[in-house]
GROMACS .gro file of C-alpha atoms in nm:
model
  268
    1MET     CA    1  -2.725   3.555  -0.013
    2LYS     CA    2  -2.382   3.644  -0.156
    3ASP     CA    3  -2.393   3.802  -0.510
    4VAL     CA    4  -2.189   3.528  -0.747
    5THR     CA    5  -2.331   3.665  -1.061
    6GLY     CA    6  -1.943   3.709  -1.206
    7PRO     CA    7  -1.734   3.479  -1.312
    8ALA     CA    8  -1.488   3.311  -1.068
    9GLY     CA    9  -1.160   3.561  -1.089
   10SER     CA   10  -1.137   3.824  -1.302
   11ALA     CA   11  -1.066   3.914  -1.677
   12ASP     CA   12  -0.767   4.066  -1.568
   13GLU     CA   13  -0.610   3.773  -1.473
   14VAL     CA   14  -0.741   3.470  -1.747
   15ASP     CA   15  -0.784   3.467  -2.097
   16PRO     CA   16  -1.140   3.498  -2.174
   17ARG     CA   17  -1.124   3.287  -2.478
   18ASN     CA   18  -1.003   3.019  -2.247
   19TYR     CA   19  -1.329   2.992  -2.041
   20VAL     CA   20  -1.548   2.732  -2.046
   21ALA     CA   21  -1.901   2.908  -1.974
   22SER     CA   22  -2.082   2.606  -1.823
   23VAL     CA   23  -1.751   2.479  -1.596
   24ILE     CA   24  -1.791   2.871  -1.511
   25LYS     CA   25  -2.159   2.858  -1.414
   26SER     CA   26  -2.127   2.543  -1.193
   27CYS     CA   27  -1.833   2.731  -0.974
   28ASN     CA   28  -2.085   2.996  -0.926
   29VAL     CA   29  -2.389   2.737  -0.814
   30VAL     CA   30  -2.170   2.602  -0.611
   31GLU     CA   31  -2.030   2.889  -0.473
   32VAL     CA   32  -2.453   2.937  -0.351
   33LEU     CA   33  -2.491   2.633  -0.200
   34GLY     CA   34  -2.182   2.781   0.023
   35GLY     CA   35  -2.328   3.030   0.114
   36GLY     CA   36  -2.470   2.936   0.427
   37ASP     CA   37  -2.827   2.801   0.431
   38SER     CA   38  -2.824   2.428   0.444
   39GLU     CA   39  -3.064   2.395   0.142
   40TYR     CA   40  -3.149   2.574  -0.136
   41SER     CA   41  -3.411   2.534  -0.425
   42LEU     CA   42  -3.378   2.547  -0.771
   43GLY     CA   43  -3.537   2.907  -0.771
   44GLU     CA   44  -3.348   3.025  -0.536
   45ILE     CA   45  -2.988   2.953  -0.694
   46ALA     CA   46  -3.151   3.074  -1.024
   47ALA     CA   47  -3.218   3.419  -0.876
   48ALA     CA   48  -2.872   3.446  -0.702
   49THR     CA   49  -2.684   3.338  -1.039
   50GLY     CA   50  -2.862   3.515  -1.255
   51ILE     CA   51  -2.837   3.197  -1.469
   52GLY     CA   52  -3.150   3.025  -1.625
   53LYS     CA   53  -3.364   2.768  -1.456
   54THR     CA   54  -3.324   2.537  -1.689
   55THR     CA   55  -2.952   2.573  -1.711
   56VAL     CA   56  -2.929   2.578  -1.315
   57HIS     CA   57  -3.115   2.248  -1.359
   58ARG     CA   58  -2.879   2.042  -1.607
   59LEU     CA   59  -2.579   2.178  -1.371
   60LEU     CA   60  -2.725   2.038  -1.040
   61SER     CA   61  -2.768   1.699  -1.223
   62SER     CA   62  -2.420   1.715  -1.346
   63LEU     CA   63  -2.284   1.812  -1.011
   64GLN     CA   64  -2.491   1.578  -0.878
   65MET     CA   65  -2.313   1.284  -1.089
   66ALA     CA   66  -2.017   1.369  -1.013
   67GLY     CA   67  -2.075   1.384  -0.630
   68TRP     CA   68  -2.071   1.749  -0.539
   69VAL     CA   69  -2.390   1.819  -0.497
   70GLU     CA   70  -2.705   1.606  -0.315
   71ARG     CA   71  -3.054   1.647  -0.204
   72GLY     CA   72  -3.127   1.739   0.161
   73PRO     CA   73  -3.468   1.634   0.388
   74ARG     CA   74  -3.631   1.938   0.244
   75ASP     CA   75  -3.570   1.889  -0.095
   76GLY     CA   76  -3.333   2.101  -0.162
   77TYR     CA   77  -2.952   2.129  -0.321
   78ARG     CA   78  -2.674   2.143  -0.045
   79LEU     CA   79  -2.296   2.064  -0.084
   80SER     CA   80  -2.234   1.733  -0.075
   81ILE     CA   81  -1.965   1.570   0.255
   82ARG     CA   82  -1.729   1.500  -0.058
   83MET     CA   83  -1.702   1.912  -0.098
   84LEU     CA   84  -1.656   1.912   0.277
   85LYS     CA   85  -1.372   1.628   0.259
   86LEU     CA   86  -1.212   1.888  -0.042
   87ALA     CA   87  -1.224   2.212   0.149
   88HIS     CA   88  -1.056   2.010   0.480
   89ALA     CA   89  -0.734   1.907   0.210
   90SER     CA   90  -0.741   2.238   0.058
   91GLN     CA   91  -0.709   2.425   0.427
   92ARG     CA   92  -0.478   2.171   0.547
   93GLN     CA   93  -0.216   2.240   0.252
   94PHE     CA   94  -0.251   2.629   0.292
   95SER     CA   95  -0.181   2.564   0.680
   96ILE     CA   96   0.096   2.357   0.585
   97ARG     CA   97   0.230   2.629   0.315
   98ASN     CA   98   0.198   2.903   0.573
   99GLU     CA   99   0.412   2.708   0.766
  100ALA     CA  100   0.642   2.625   0.547
  101LEU     CA  101   0.693   2.927   0.406
  102PRO     CA  102   0.980   3.068   0.660
  103HIS     CA  103   1.151   2.727   0.653
  104LEU     CA  104   1.176   2.810   0.244
  105ARG     CA  105   1.252   3.129   0.295
  106SER     CA  106   1.518   3.076   0.526
  107LEU     CA  107   1.700   2.813   0.271
  108ALA     CA  108   1.660   3.039  -0.027
  109GLY     CA  109   1.829   3.297   0.153
  110HIS     CA  110   2.124   3.106   0.305
  111PHE     CA  111   2.175   2.867  -0.014
  112GLY     CA  112   2.114   3.169  -0.273
  113ASP     CA  113   1.939   2.831  -0.430
  114THR     CA  114   1.569   2.748  -0.498
  115ALA     CA  115   1.348   2.598  -0.235
  116PHE     CA  116   0.956   2.414  -0.291
  117LEU     CA  117   0.728   2.259  -0.045
  118LEU     CA  118   0.520   2.022  -0.258
  119VAL     CA  119   0.255   1.806  -0.145
  120PRO     CA  120   0.114   1.460  -0.299
  121SER     CA  121  -0.194   1.453  -0.517
  122ASP     CA  122  -0.284   1.154  -0.753
  123GLU     CA  123  -0.155   1.288  -1.027
  124GLY     CA  124   0.192   1.353  -0.909
  125ALA     CA  125   0.409   1.568  -0.651
  126VAL     CA  126   0.230   1.938  -0.656
  127VAL     CA  127   0.478   2.226  -0.618
  128VAL     CA  128   0.269   2.446  -0.355
  129GLU     CA  129   0.502   2.696  -0.304
  130MET     CA  130   0.854   2.796  -0.408
  131VAL     CA  131   1.063   3.077  -0.306
  132GLU     CA  132   1.396   3.198  -0.514
  133GLY     CA  133   1.703   3.288  -0.385
  134GLU     CA  134   1.929   3.494  -0.532
  135SER     CA  135   2.145   3.292  -0.779
  136PRO     CA  136   2.090   3.385  -1.136
  137LEU     CA  137   2.081   3.022  -1.244
  138LYS     CA  138   1.716   2.913  -1.195
  139VAL     CA  139   1.531   2.662  -1.183
  140ASN     CA  140   1.287   2.724  -1.485
  141THR     CA  141   1.116   2.415  -1.579
  142VAL     CA  142   0.925   2.396  -1.248
  143THR     CA  143   0.701   2.649  -1.101
  144LEU     CA  144   0.370   2.673  -0.936
  145GLY     CA  145   0.181   2.464  -0.956
  146THR     CA  146   0.405   2.232  -1.178
  147VAL     CA  147   0.307   1.816  -1.091
  148LEU     CA  148   0.618   1.648  -1.103
  149PRO     CA  149   0.597   1.214  -1.135
  150TYR     CA  150   0.641   1.010  -0.843
  151HIS     CA  151   1.000   0.856  -1.002
  152VAL     CA  152   1.169   1.151  -1.051
  153ALA     CA  153   1.328   1.459  -0.878
  154GLY     CA  154   1.379   1.496  -0.509
  155GLY     CA  155   1.007   1.566  -0.326
  156PRO     CA  156   0.857   1.326  -0.557
  157THR     CA  157   1.072   1.010  -0.467
  158VAL     CA  158   1.069   1.128  -0.119
  159MET     CA  159   0.692   1.102  -0.085
  160ALA     CA  160   0.724   0.724  -0.311
  161ALA     CA  161   0.966   0.649  -0.057
  162TRP     CA  162   0.720   0.680   0.250
  163ASP     CA  163   0.362   0.635   0.141
  164ASP     CA  164   0.283   0.245   0.043
  165THR     CA  165   0.025   0.351  -0.187
  166ILE     CA  166   0.198   0.610  -0.415
  167ARG     CA  167   0.471   0.371  -0.393
  168GLU     CA  168   0.270   0.076  -0.511
  169ARG     CA  169   0.156   0.331  -0.818
  170VAL     CA  170   0.471   0.426  -0.927
  171LEU     CA  171   0.638   0.019  -0.927
  172SER     CA  172   0.314  -0.078  -1.129
  173ALA     CA  173   0.248   0.215  -1.414
  174PRO     CA  174   0.465   0.268  -1.718
  175ARG     CA  175   0.738   0.546  -1.624
  176LYS     CA  176   0.921   0.804  -1.883
  177ARG     CA  177   1.304   0.797  -1.916
  178TYR     CA  178   1.373   1.201  -1.907
  179THR     CA  179   1.714   1.231  -1.882
  180ASP     CA  180   2.029   0.963  -1.910
  181LYS     CA  181   2.037   0.986  -1.500
  182THR     CA  182   1.657   0.863  -1.459
  183ASP     CA  183   1.636   0.580  -1.302
  184VAL     CA  184   1.298   0.365  -1.487
  185THR     CA  185   1.340   0.015  -1.382
  186ARG     CA  186   1.160  -0.120  -1.102
  187ASP     CA  187   1.481  -0.323  -0.940
  188ALA     CA  188   1.641   0.089  -0.967
  189LEU     CA  189   1.294   0.258  -0.820
  190GLU     CA  190   1.288  -0.017  -0.559
  191THR     CA  191   1.663   0.012  -0.429
  192LYS     CA  192   1.631   0.391  -0.435
  193PHE     CA  193   1.325   0.420  -0.245
  194ALA     CA  194   1.497   0.180   0.006
  195ARG     CA  195   1.804   0.412   0.063
  196ILE     CA  196   1.619   0.714   0.042
  197ARG     CA  197   1.460   0.581   0.361
  198GLU     CA  198   1.706   0.488   0.490
  199GLN     CA  199   1.916   0.802   0.478
  200GLY     CA  200   1.610   1.041   0.553
  201TYR     CA  201   1.712   1.278   0.246
  202VAL     CA  202   1.721   1.210  -0.131
  203PHE     CA  203   1.959   1.366  -0.337
  204ALA     CA  204   1.822   1.363  -0.681
  205ASP     CA  205   2.107   1.511  -0.945
  206GLU     CA  206   1.993   1.558  -1.300
  207ASP     CA  207   1.744   1.297  -1.290
  208LEU     CA  208   1.423   1.535  -1.433
  209ASN     CA  209   1.640   1.822  -1.616
  210ASN     CA  210   2.013   1.814  -1.735
  211GLY     CA  211   2.219   2.091  -1.514
  212VAL     CA  212   1.971   2.084  -1.220
  213ALA     CA  213   2.030   1.851  -0.897
  214VAL     CA  214   1.805   1.872  -0.544
  215VAL     CA  215   1.779   1.793  -0.248
  216SER     CA  216   1.461   1.690  -0.065
  217ALA     CA  217   1.351   1.537   0.253
  218PRO     CA  218   1.023   1.432   0.413
  219VAL     CA  219   0.770   1.613   0.676
  220PHE     CA  220   0.552   1.429   0.848
  221GLY     CA  221   0.176   1.527   1.004
  222PRO     CA  222   0.031   1.455   1.338
  223THR     CA  223  -0.053   1.123   1.342
  224GLY     CA  224   0.357   1.016   1.152
  225ALA     CA  225   0.257   0.978   0.770
  226LEU     CA  226   0.396   1.186   0.494
  227SER     CA  227   0.232   1.517   0.443
  228CYS     CA  228   0.457   1.685   0.199
  229THR     CA  229   0.833   1.771   0.117
  230LEU     CA  230   1.072   2.054   0.151
  231SER     CA  231   1.370   2.056  -0.093
  232LEU     CA  232   1.608   2.320  -0.233
  233GLY     CA  233   1.742   2.270  -0.619
  234GLY     CA  234   1.956   2.446  -0.809
  235ALA     CA  235   2.272   2.410  -1.059
  236ALA     CA  236   2.404   2.099  -1.014
  237GLN     CA  237   2.747   2.254  -1.067
  238GLY     CA  238   2.648   2.367  -0.671
  239PHE     CA  239   2.598   2.091  -0.531
  240GLY     CA  240   2.914   1.974  -0.502
  241PRO     CA  241   3.076   1.716  -0.152
  242ASP     CA  242   3.129   1.992   0.059
  243ARG     CA  243   2.809   2.196   0.001
  244LEU     CA  244   2.602   1.904  -0.068
  245ASP     CA  245   2.694   1.807   0.317
  246HIS     CA  246   2.527   2.128   0.443
  247ILE     CA  247   2.247   2.149   0.227
  248VAL     CA  248   2.111   1.774   0.353
  249THR     CA  249   2.166   1.914   0.727
  250ALA     CA  250   1.918   2.259   0.665
  251VAL     CA  251   1.712   2.099   0.491
  252ARG     CA  252   1.645   1.791   0.679
  253GLU     CA  253   1.645   2.046   1.004
  254ALA     CA  254   1.394   2.247   0.811
  255CYS     CA  255   1.185   1.948   0.772
  256ALA     CA  256   1.219   1.813   1.167
  257ALA     CA  257   1.133   2.150   1.260
  258LEU     CA  258   0.823   2.202   1.025
  259SER     CA  259   0.722   1.845   1.099
  260GLU     CA  260   0.729   1.905   1.469
  261ARG     CA  261   0.523   2.219   1.412
  262LEU     CA  262   0.270   2.003   1.234
  263GLY     CA  263   0.240   1.771   1.509
  264ALA     CA  264   0.425   1.435   1.417
  265PRO     CA  265   0.530   1.238   1.659
  266ALA     CA  266   0.857   1.255   1.788
  267PRO     CA  267   1.136   0.990   1.586
  268ARG     CA  268   1.229   0.760   1.787
   0.00000   0.00000   0.00000
């Protein structure tokens, strides 16, 4: 078994004052269970982690209740199928990230603005990669890991336009107005989502942050369902009519190329 006695992550990266000890210990337990054997006994887990058996038992009970751990046929502990699904989702996202990076670099390098890769989640659209261009005006309000609501900005509204589940969730939940250009009524959003599907992209002009505009388009996966979005965002004054046409074309071409790379069906 691998040594997992230390906390996940290094102390140089995370302020120790922010640690939740039980979470770190739970992560260590999960790492042991993912070490290769089909099942582990309570004693084996305690020995591998250096955590007392009583504490390990409480952690395992909590992980079982959450659905991440289950008992095996030999009455040992093992990871559940739910953890396998999470691993597959993580693998898929990182694969998308690697495939998307060349397109993000190309967009940012050509236009000088910031290019973004977003993937959907239960909480909102998550920024999983971004590449900044040479423009001195940066989108400082959006960083890696930022979760954006689905009724604003480029990538999130594209996801809502193409995904029925996301769209219904947006239309049935309270919506925050961020600027005077934020659409919050059901009628306005339904019109916006229909227009996005018809156009194949969205130009979001200062609906999340004043002075910031973004162009986004969808990327599709092997089944033809929406997989992620690519976006190019920057200072709103840089998205005038002439330049906007070039940005839209470039973003859509990047999305089409990435969709093809991910095995999406050819568009009809």
